[in-house]
Coordinates of C-alpha atoms and ligand atoms in Angstrom, one line a residue:
M6 CA 47.6 9.5 12.7
E7 CA 48.4 6.5 14.9
K8 CA 45.7 4.1 15.9
K9 CA 46.3 4.8 19.6
E10 CA 46.1 8.5 19.2
L11 CA 42.9 8.2 17.1
F12 CA 41.3 6.0 19.8
R13 CA 42.2 8.7 22.4
K14 CA 40.6 11.3 20.2
I15 CA 37.1 9.7 20.3
P16 CA 35.1 12.0 22.5
K17 CA 33.6 10.5 25.7
I18 CA 29.9 9.9 25.4
D19 CA 29.1 12.2 28.3
K20 CA 31.1 15.0 26.8
L21 CA 29.3 14.7 23.5
L22 CA 26.0 14.7 25.2
E23 CA 26.9 18.0 26.8
S24 CA 27.9 19.7 23.5
E25 CA 25.6 22.3 22.2
E26 CA 24.8 20.5 18.9
V27 CA 23.9 17.2 20.6
R28 CA 21.9 19.0 23.3
R29 CA 19.8 20.4 20.4
L30 CA 19.3 16.9 19.0
C31 CA 18.3 15.8 22.5
A32 CA 15.6 18.4 22.7
K33 CA 14.3 17.2 19.3
Y34 CA 14.6 13.4 19.6
G35 CA 14.7 12.8 23.3
Y36 CA 17.6 11.7 25.6
S37 CA 17.2 8.0 25.1
L38 CA 17.4 7.9 21.3
T39 CA 20.0 10.6 21.2
S40 CA 22.4 8.8 23.6
D41 CA 22.0 5.6 21.6
A42 CA 22.9 7.5 18.4
V43 CA 25.9 9.0 20.2
R44 CA 27.0 5.5 21.2
N45 CA 26.5 4.2 17.6
A46 CA 28.5 7.1 16.1
T47 CA 31.5 6.5 18.4
E48 CA 31.3 2.8 17.8
E49 CA 31.4 3.4 14.1
I50 CA 34.6 5.3 14.4
R51 CA 36.1 2.6 16.7
G52 CA 35.3 0.1 14.0
Q53 CA 36.9 2.2 11.3
I54 CA 40.1 2.4 13.4
L55 CA 40.2 -1.3 14.1
E56 CA 39.7 -2.1 10.4
G57 CA 42.7 0.1 9.6
R58 CA 40.6 2.8 7.9
E59 CA 42.4 5.6 9.7
R60 CA 41.8 8.3 7.1
Q61 CA 38.0 7.6 7.2
A62 CA 38.1 7.6 11.0
E63 CA 39.8 11.0 11.1
E64 CA 37.1 12.4 8.7
S65 CA 34.4 10.8 10.9
L66 CA 35.9 12.4 14.0
S67 CA 35.8 15.8 12.4
R68 CA 32.0 15.6 11.7
I69 CA 30.8 13.5 14.6
S70 CA 27.8 15.7 15.5
D71 CA 26.6 15.7 11.9
R72 CA 26.8 11.9 11.9
I73 CA 24.8 11.7 15.1
S74 CA 22.2 13.9 13.5
E75 CA 22.2 11.7 10.4
I76 CA 21.7 8.6 12.5
L77 CA 18.7 10.2 14.3
Q78 CA 17.2 11.4 11.0
E79 CA 17.5 8.0 9.4
Q80 CA 15.8 6.4 12.4
D81 CA 13.1 9.1 12.3
A82 CA 12.4 8.4 8.6
R83 CA 11.5 4.8 9.6
R84 CA 8.8 6.0 11.9
M85 CA 5.3 5.3 10.5
Q86 CA 4.0 8.6 9.2
P87 CA 1.6 10.1 6.7
V88 CA 3.1 10.4 3.2
I89 CA 1.7 12.1 0.1
N90 CA 1.1 9.6 -2.7
A91 CA 2.0 11.4 -5.9
S92 CA 3.0 8.1 -7.6
G93 CA -0.3 7.7 -9.5
V94 CA -0.8 4.2 -8.2
I95 CA -4.2 4.3 -6.3
L96 CA -3.8 1.0 -4.4
H97 CA -0.1 1.0 -3.5
T98 CA 0.6 -1.9 -1.2
N99 CA 3.7 -0.3 0.2
L100 CA 1.8 2.9 1.0
G101 CA -0.9 1.1 2.9
R102 CA -3.3 0.4 0.0
A103 CA -6.7 2.0 0.4
P104 CA -6.9 5.2 2.6
L105 CA -9.9 4.9 4.8
G106 CA -12.8 7.3 4.4
K107 CA -12.8 10.2 6.9
A108 CA -16.3 9.3 8.0
V109 CA -15.2 5.8 8.8
M110 CA -12.4 7.0 11.1
E111 CA -14.6 9.6 12.7
G112 CA -17.2 7.0 13.3
I113 CA -14.9 4.6 15.1
T114 CA -12.7 6.8 17.2
R115 CA -15.0 6.7 20.3
M116 CA -15.5 3.0 20.0
M117 CA -11.7 2.4 19.8
T118 CA -11.0 4.5 22.9
G119 CA -13.7 3.0 25.0
Y120 CA -15.6 -0.3 25.3
T121 CA -17.9 -1.7 22.6
N122 CA -20.4 -4.5 22.2
L123 CA -17.8 -6.3 20.0
E124 CA -19.0 -9.8 21.1
Y125 CA -21.9 -8.9 23.3
D126 CA -25.5 -9.1 22.3
L127 CA -27.2 -6.1 23.8
G128 CA -30.7 -7.6 23.3
T129 CA -30.1 -10.7 25.4
G130 CA -27.2 -9.6 27.5
T131 CA -25.2 -12.7 26.4
R132 CA -22.2 -13.4 24.3
G133 CA -22.6 -12.3 20.6
Q134 CA -20.5 -12.7 17.5
R135 CA -18.0 -10.1 16.3
Y136 CA -19.1 -10.9 12.7
D137 CA -22.8 -10.1 13.4
H138 CA -22.2 -6.3 13.1
F139 CA -21.5 -6.5 9.4
S140 CA -22.6 -9.8 8.1
D141 CA -26.1 -8.6 7.5
I142 CA -24.8 -5.7 5.5
I143 CA -22.7 -8.0 3.4
K144 CA -25.7 -10.2 2.8
N145 CA -27.7 -7.1 1.7
L146 CA -25.0 -5.8 -0.6
T147 CA -24.0 -9.1 -2.2
G148 CA -27.0 -11.4 -2.0
A149 CA -24.9 -13.9 0.0
E150 CA -26.6 -16.1 2.5
A151 CA -23.9 -15.6 5.1
A152 CA -20.5 -13.9 5.5
I153 CA -17.4 -13.8 7.7
A154 CA -14.2 -11.8 7.8
V155 CA -10.6 -12.7 8.7
N156 CA -7.3 -10.7 8.8
N157 CA -6.7 -10.6 5.1
N158 CA -7.6 -12.2 1.9
A159 CA -4.6 -14.5 1.9
G160 CA -5.9 -15.8 5.2
A161 CA -9.4 -16.1 3.8
V162 CA -8.2 -18.4 0.9
L163 CA -6.1 -20.5 3.3
L164 CA -9.1 -20.8 5.7
M165 CA -11.6 -21.6 3.0
L166 CA -9.4 -24.5 1.7
S167 CA -8.4 -25.7 5.2
A168 CA -12.0 -25.9 6.3
L169 CA -13.6 -27.3 3.2
T170 CA -11.1 -29.2 1.1
S171 CA -8.3 -30.5 3.5
G172 CA -7.4 -34.1 2.7
G173 CA -9.0 -33.9 -0.7
E174 CA -8.4 -32.6 -4.2
V175 CA -9.1 -29.1 -5.6
I176 CA -9.2 -28.4 -9.3
V177 CA -7.7 -25.2 -10.6
S178 CA -6.9 -24.0 -14.1
R179 CA -3.1 -23.8 -15.0
G180 CA -3.8 -20.2 -16.0
E181 CA -4.7 -19.2 -12.5
L182 CA -1.9 -20.6 -10.4
I183 CA -0.7 -17.1 -9.5
E184 CA 1.7 -15.6 -7.1
I185 CA 0.7 -12.3 -5.5
G186 CA 3.2 -10.0 -3.8
G187 CA 4.4 -11.1 -0.4
K188 CA 5.0 -14.8 -1.2
F189 CA 1.3 -15.7 -1.6
R190 CA 1.3 -18.5 -4.2
V191 CA -1.8 -20.5 -5.0
P192 CA 0.1 -24.0 -5.1
E193 CA 1.8 -23.3 -1.8
V194 CA -1.4 -22.1 0.0
M195 CA -3.1 -25.2 -1.3
E196 CA -0.4 -27.4 0.2
Q197 CA -0.5 -25.5 3.5
S198 CA -4.2 -26.2 3.7
G199 CA -3.6 -29.9 3.3
S200 CA -5.4 -30.1 0.0
R201 CA -4.1 -31.6 -3.2
L202 CA -3.9 -29.3 -6.2
V203 CA -5.2 -30.7 -9.5
E204 CA -4.1 -28.6 -12.4
V205 CA -6.1 -28.6 -15.5
G206 CA -6.1 -26.9 -18.9
T207 CA -3.1 -25.0 -20.2
T208 CA -1.7 -21.6 -19.3
N209 CA -3.8 -19.8 -21.9
R210 CA -6.8 -22.0 -22.5
T211 CA -9.0 -23.9 -20.1
Y212 CA -12.5 -25.4 -20.9
P213 CA -15.2 -26.7 -18.6
E214 CA -14.5 -30.2 -19.9
D215 CA -11.0 -30.0 -18.5
Y216 CA -12.4 -29.7 -15.0
E217 CA -15.0 -32.3 -15.6
G218 CA -12.4 -34.8 -16.8
A219 CA -10.4 -34.3 -13.6
V220 CA -13.2 -35.0 -11.1
T221 CA -12.5 -38.1 -8.9
G222 CA -14.0 -39.4 -5.7
E223 CA -11.5 -37.2 -3.9
T224 CA -12.6 -33.9 -5.5
R225 CA -13.7 -31.5 -2.8
A226 CA -14.1 -28.2 -4.8
F227 CA -13.3 -26.2 -7.9
L228 CA -11.3 -23.1 -7.3
K229 CA -11.3 -20.1 -9.5
V230 CA -8.7 -17.4 -8.9
Y231 CA -9.0 -14.0 -10.5
T232 CA -5.6 -13.2 -12.0
S233 CA -5.5 -9.8 -10.4
N234 CA -1.9 -8.8 -11.1
Y235 CA -1.4 -10.0 -14.6
R236 CA -3.3 -10.8 -17.8
I237 CA -2.9 -13.5 -20.3
T238 CA -3.8 -12.0 -23.6
G239 CA -4.0 -13.2 -27.2
F240 CA -5.1 -16.8 -27.9
T241 CA -6.9 -17.4 -24.6
R242 CA -10.0 -19.1 -23.3
E243 CA -11.1 -18.6 -19.7
T244 CA -13.8 -20.7 -18.2
T245 CA -16.5 -18.4 -16.9
V246 CA -18.0 -18.6 -13.4
E247 CA -21.3 -19.8 -14.9
E248 CA -19.6 -22.7 -16.7
L249 CA -17.6 -23.6 -13.7
S250 CA -20.5 -23.4 -11.3
A251 CA -22.5 -25.8 -13.6
A252 CA -19.6 -28.2 -13.8
A253 CA -18.9 -28.1 -10.1
H254 CA -22.5 -28.7 -9.1
K255 CA -22.8 -31.5 -11.6
A256 CA -19.8 -33.1 -9.8
G257 CA -21.5 -32.4 -6.4
V258 CA -18.8 -30.0 -5.1
P259 CA -18.8 -26.2 -4.4
L260 CA -17.2 -23.6 -6.6
L261 CA -14.9 -21.3 -4.5
V262 CA -13.8 -18.0 -6.0
D263 CA -10.8 -15.9 -4.9
L264 CA -11.9 -12.6 -6.3
G265 CA -8.8 -10.7 -5.0
S266 CA -10.1 -7.2 -5.1
G267 CA -13.8 -7.6 -4.6
C268 CA -15.7 -4.4 -5.6
M269 CA -19.1 -3.5 -4.4
V270 CA -19.8 -0.9 -7.1
N271 CA -20.3 -1.8 -10.8
L272 CA -17.5 0.4 -12.1
K273 CA -18.4 -0.4 -15.8
K274 CA -21.6 1.6 -15.1
Y275 CA -19.5 4.7 -14.7
G276 CA -17.4 4.1 -17.8
L277 CA -14.4 2.7 -15.8
P278 CA -12.6 -0.6 -16.4
G279 CA -14.0 -3.1 -13.9
E280 CA -14.3 -6.7 -13.0
D281 CA -17.3 -8.5 -11.8
T282 CA -18.7 -7.2 -8.5
V283 CA -19.0 -9.6 -5.5
A284 CA -22.8 -9.7 -6.1
E285 CA -22.3 -10.6 -9.8
V286 CA -19.9 -13.5 -9.0
L287 CA -22.3 -14.9 -6.5
K288 CA -25.2 -14.5 -8.8
K289 CA -23.3 -16.3 -11.6
G290 CA -23.2 -19.3 -9.3
A291 CA -20.1 -19.2 -7.0
D292 CA -20.8 -20.9 -3.7
L293 CA -18.2 -18.8 -1.9
V294 CA -16.3 -15.7 -2.8
C295 CA -13.4 -14.2 -0.9
F296 CA -11.9 -10.7 -1.4
S297 CA -9.7 -8.1 0.3
G298 CA -11.1 -5.3 2.5
D299 CA -8.4 -2.8 1.5
K300 CA -8.3 -3.0 -2.2
L301 CA -11.2 -1.6 -4.3
L302 CA -13.5 -1.9 -1.3
G303 CA -11.6 0.9 0.2
G304 CA -11.8 -0.3 3.8
P305 CA -9.4 -1.8 6.4
Q306 CA -7.2 -4.8 5.8
A307 CA -9.4 -7.8 5.9
G308 CA -10.4 -10.9 4.0
I309 CA -14.1 -11.3 3.5
I310 CA -15.8 -14.6 2.7
A311 CA -19.4 -14.5 1.5
G312 CA -21.7 -17.1 0.1
K313 CA -23.6 -20.2 1.1
Q314 CA -24.7 -20.5 4.8
E315 CA -23.7 -24.1 5.1
L316 CA -20.2 -23.5 4.0
I317 CA -19.7 -20.4 6.1
D318 CA -21.0 -22.4 9.1
K319 CA -18.3 -25.0 8.5
I320 CA -15.6 -22.3 8.2
S321 CA -16.8 -20.6 11.4
R322 CA -16.2 -23.8 13.3
H323 CA -12.6 -24.3 12.0
P324 CA -9.8 -23.5 14.5
L325 CA -8.0 -21.3 12.0
T326 CA -10.9 -18.9 12.1
R327 CA -10.0 -18.1 15.7
A328 CA -6.3 -17.8 14.8
L329 CA -7.1 -15.4 11.9
R330 CA -9.9 -13.5 13.5
I331 CA -10.1 -9.8 13.0
D332 CA -9.6 -7.4 15.9
K333 CA -12.1 -4.8 17.1
F334 CA -10.5 -2.0 15.1
T335 CA -11.0 -4.0 11.8
A336 CA -14.5 -5.1 12.8
A337 CA -15.5 -1.5 13.5
A338 CA -13.8 0.0 10.4
L339 CA -15.2 -2.8 8.2
E340 CA -18.7 -2.3 9.5
A341 CA -18.5 1.5 9.0
T342 CA -17.1 1.0 5.5
L343 CA -19.8 -1.5 4.4
R344 CA -22.6 0.6 5.9
I345 CA -21.6 3.5 3.7
Y346 CA -22.0 1.2 0.6
L347 CA -25.7 0.9 1.4
D348 CA -26.0 4.2 -0.4
E349 CA -23.8 4.0 -3.5
K350 CA -23.8 7.8 -4.1
T351 CA -22.4 8.4 -0.7
A352 CA -19.8 5.6 -1.2
L353 CA -18.5 7.2 -4.4
K354 CA -17.9 10.5 -2.6
E355 CA -16.8 9.0 0.7
F356 CA -14.1 6.5 -0.3
P357 CA -10.9 8.0 -1.5
V358 CA -10.2 5.0 -3.7
L359 CA -13.4 5.4 -5.6
E360 CA -13.2 9.2 -5.7
M361 CA -9.7 8.9 -7.2
L362 CA -10.9 6.3 -9.7
M363 CA -13.7 8.6 -10.8
R364 CA -11.7 11.8 -10.7
P365 CA -12.4 13.7 -13.9
V366 CA -9.5 14.8 -16.0
E367 CA -10.6 18.4 -15.8
Q368 CA -10.3 18.3 -12.0
M369 CA -6.8 16.8 -12.3
E370 CA -5.9 19.6 -14.8
Q371 CA -7.1 22.2 -12.4
M372 CA -5.0 20.7 -9.6
A373 CA -2.0 20.5 -11.8
H374 CA -2.3 24.2 -12.8
T375 CA -2.6 25.3 -9.2
L376 CA 0.4 23.3 -8.2
K377 CA 2.4 24.4 -11.2
E378 CA 1.8 28.1 -10.4
K379 CA 2.9 27.5 -6.8
L380 CA 6.0 25.6 -7.8
E381 CA 6.9 28.2 -10.4
A382 CA 6.8 30.9 -7.7
C383 CA 9.2 28.7 -5.6
A384 CA 11.4 28.1 -8.6
K385 CA 11.6 31.8 -9.4
N386 CA 12.9 32.5 -5.9
L387 CA 15.4 29.8 -6.3
D388 CA 16.7 31.0 -9.7
A389 CA 16.8 34.6 -8.4
C390 CA 18.8 33.4 -5.5
V391 CA 21.4 31.7 -7.7
E392 CA 21.8 34.9 -9.7
T393 CA 22.1 37.3 -6.8
I394 CA 24.3 35.2 -4.5
D395 CA 26.9 34.4 -7.2
N396 CA 27.4 37.8 -8.7
S397 CA 31.0 37.5 -9.8
A398 CA 31.1 37.3 -13.5
E399 CA 33.0 34.1 -13.4
I400 CA 30.5 32.3 -11.2
Q401 CA 27.7 33.8 -13.1
A402 CA 29.0 32.3 -16.2
E403 CA 29.5 29.0 -14.6
N404 CA 26.0 29.0 -13.1
R405 CA 24.3 30.1 -16.3
G406 CA 21.4 27.7 -16.8
K407 CA 21.9 26.2 -13.4
G408 CA 19.2 26.3 -10.8
R409 CA 16.7 26.5 -13.6
T410 CA 13.7 24.5 -12.7
K411 CA 11.5 23.4 -15.5
I412 CA 7.9 22.8 -14.5
Q413 CA 5.4 21.4 -17.0
I414 CA 2.0 19.8 -17.1
V415 CA 2.0 16.4 -18.8
T416 CA -0.8 13.8 -19.4
T417 CA 0.1 10.2 -18.6
K418 CA -1.5 7.0 -17.5
A419 CA -2.0 6.0 -13.9
K420 CA -2.2 2.4 -12.7
I421 CA -4.8 1.2 -10.3
G422 CA -2.3 -1.2 -8.6
G423 CA -2.7 -3.4 -5.5
G424 CA -3.7 -6.5 -7.4
A425 CA -6.8 -4.8 -8.9
L426 CA -7.5 -4.5 -12.6
P427 CA -4.0 -5.2 -14.0
E428 CA -3.1 -3.6 -17.3
E429 CA -6.0 -1.2 -16.9
E430 CA -4.7 2.3 -17.0
L431 CA -6.5 5.6 -16.4
P432 CA -5.7 8.9 -18.0
S433 CA -3.8 11.1 -15.6
V434 CA -2.4 14.6 -15.3
C435 CA 1.0 15.1 -13.8
V436 CA 3.2 18.1 -12.9
S437 CA 6.6 17.3 -14.2
V438 CA 9.6 18.9 -12.5
Q439 CA 13.1 19.0 -13.9
S440 CA 15.7 20.7 -12.0
D441 CA 19.3 21.7 -13.0
K442 CA 20.3 21.7 -9.4
F443 CA 19.3 18.1 -8.7
S444 CA 19.0 15.0 -10.8
A445 CA 15.6 13.4 -11.0
A446 CA 16.8 10.6 -8.7
E447 CA 18.2 13.1 -6.2
L448 CA 15.1 15.3 -6.3
S449 CA 12.8 12.3 -5.7
R450 CA 15.0 11.2 -2.9
R451 CA 14.8 14.6 -1.2
L452 CA 11.1 14.6 -1.6
R453 CA 10.9 11.2 0.0
L454 CA 12.9 12.4 3.0
A455 CA 11.1 15.7 3.4
R456 CA 9.2 16.6 6.5
T457 CA 6.1 15.5 4.8
P458 CA 7.4 12.7 2.5
I459 CA 6.2 12.8 -1.1
I460 CA 6.3 9.7 -3.2
T461 CA 6.8 10.4 -6.9
R462 CA 7.7 8.6 -10.0
I463 CA 10.5 9.3 -12.4
E464 CA 10.0 9.3 -16.2
E465 CA 12.7 10.4 -18.7
N466 CA 14.7 12.2 -16.1
S467 CA 11.8 14.2 -14.7
V468 CA 10.1 13.8 -11.4
L469 CA 6.3 13.4 -12.0
L470 CA 3.7 14.3 -9.4
D471 CA 0.5 12.5 -10.4
M472 CA -2.7 14.4 -9.7
R473 CA -4.8 11.1 -9.8
T474 CA -3.6 10.1 -6.2
V475 CA -3.0 13.4 -4.5
F476 CA -5.6 14.7 -2.2
I477 CA -6.7 18.3 -3.1
E478 CA -5.7 19.6 0.3
E479 CA -2.2 18.3 -0.2
I480 CA -1.4 20.6 -3.1
S481 CA -0.3 23.4 -0.7
V482 CA 1.7 21.0 1.4
I483 CA 3.6 19.8 -1.7
S484 CA 4.5 23.4 -2.6
D485 CA 5.7 24.1 0.9
V486 CA 8.0 21.1 0.8
F487 CA 9.3 22.2 -2.6
S488 CA 10.0 25.7 -1.4
E489 CA 12.0 24.3 1.6
L490 CA 13.9 21.9 -0.7
L491 CA 14.7 24.1 -3.5
L492 CA 16.0 26.9 -1.2
N493 CA 18.2 24.6 0.8
Ligands
PLP214 C1 -4.6 -9.5 -3.3 C2 -5.0 -10.8 -3.5 C3 -4.9 -11.8 -2.5 C4 -4.3 -11.5 -1.1 O1 -5.1 -10.6 -0.5 P1 -4.6 -9.8 0.8 O2 -5.8 -9.1 1.3 O3 -3.5 -9.0 0.4 O4 -4.1 -10.9 1.8 C5 -5.3 -13.1 -2.8 N1 -5.8 -13.4 -4.0 C6 -5.9 -12.5 -5.0 C7 -6.4 -12.9 -6.3 C8 -5.5 -11.2 -4.8 O5 -5.6 -10.3 -5.7

């Protein structure tokens, strides 16, 4: 077809908007987004003609309403929405890390839709501090003298260094100069804070004497960073918090610890892999500890700094504290989260992160069996469909073995993720789905784009649904999604 003729064939926007298909899309997505999509679809075709891709343009013209629908669907998938995490990674940064406890959300709804005493002292009727609501609880839980919270732990590290060590030197082990996802690198944060990094020791071995030997008149602090997303194993020697604290105090400077995923519960007590709790690190002699709110703590995104009163006071006065300050949503959610930790038993039940960590294998097996049965029922329908629709002998022969969905229960390992307990894996139970109709990649793509998106992982050409991270009430949602998918 001629270019000119093709251009003439592009429907007018108004005409398209009047067509039945597009009117249906309008009802679903609204006029404003739909008319944009119509404009984009026609622009696409114009572009194809201009670039001399006439064949493609003709094809696009013949399916323009499908294309409009696709554009709207793609946009819709970018909307923030709940997803089912069947990946097995408990703290998945891309999936929002820790889900908040239901009690936390219920407790703060009224505060968030009305006014609160965020910075108002009800006793005196004067200005209060937004940190006062939770700092006493942190003190109680960790034994710290004082505490403050900012937007996230990356901010907490930057703030700690900016307020306490700017213009001076900070000694760090070469084995702890880590990068965490999202371009957070210890040497760069150090530079940003205006402090000079003094590296000591080697990648695998660092001794207290290494730190002591590097002390100068310019030394402002020792920094210990928990290597939360990797492990150095083999011929290693890490300097402990106790050793470092003794060395730092001998040099007359504080020991700052970036704990990464600070946990309030001693997981080792429950037979789980676990690092030191915040309280333990402080007890071992750290002067300040900072950690995330949305890793193992299971709360909102935040960076909590806890420790010596004098140092927290200095931090509070730094202008960055104002720039990084938490909003009322975080303050309320953090307080509600921390308050639950005052009773450990309640915390273990209330926080999804902890419940998933502790979830017994038998429970995951139970869940897997329930899901497997439901999926098998869906698959049976599908396989029956394939057989009855295509009843000519020829097609039957061609389809033999197709549409067969293999559903199995497999035991695997789940990762904790989110910069917490690297290399530590927990036993996990998965439902594995292998379909002849879709490749594993295609099936997992379809699950991702489903009405309730399901995030899975692929192993050896099967799609795995990991029962470690699925909420029990999601089992029936998963089977609904499957029955829609497999039948379409
Ligand atoms: C995760 C992590 C951070 C960053 O914390 P965010 O809350 O993600 O900003 C910093 N340091 C360590 C050691 C971490 O594990």
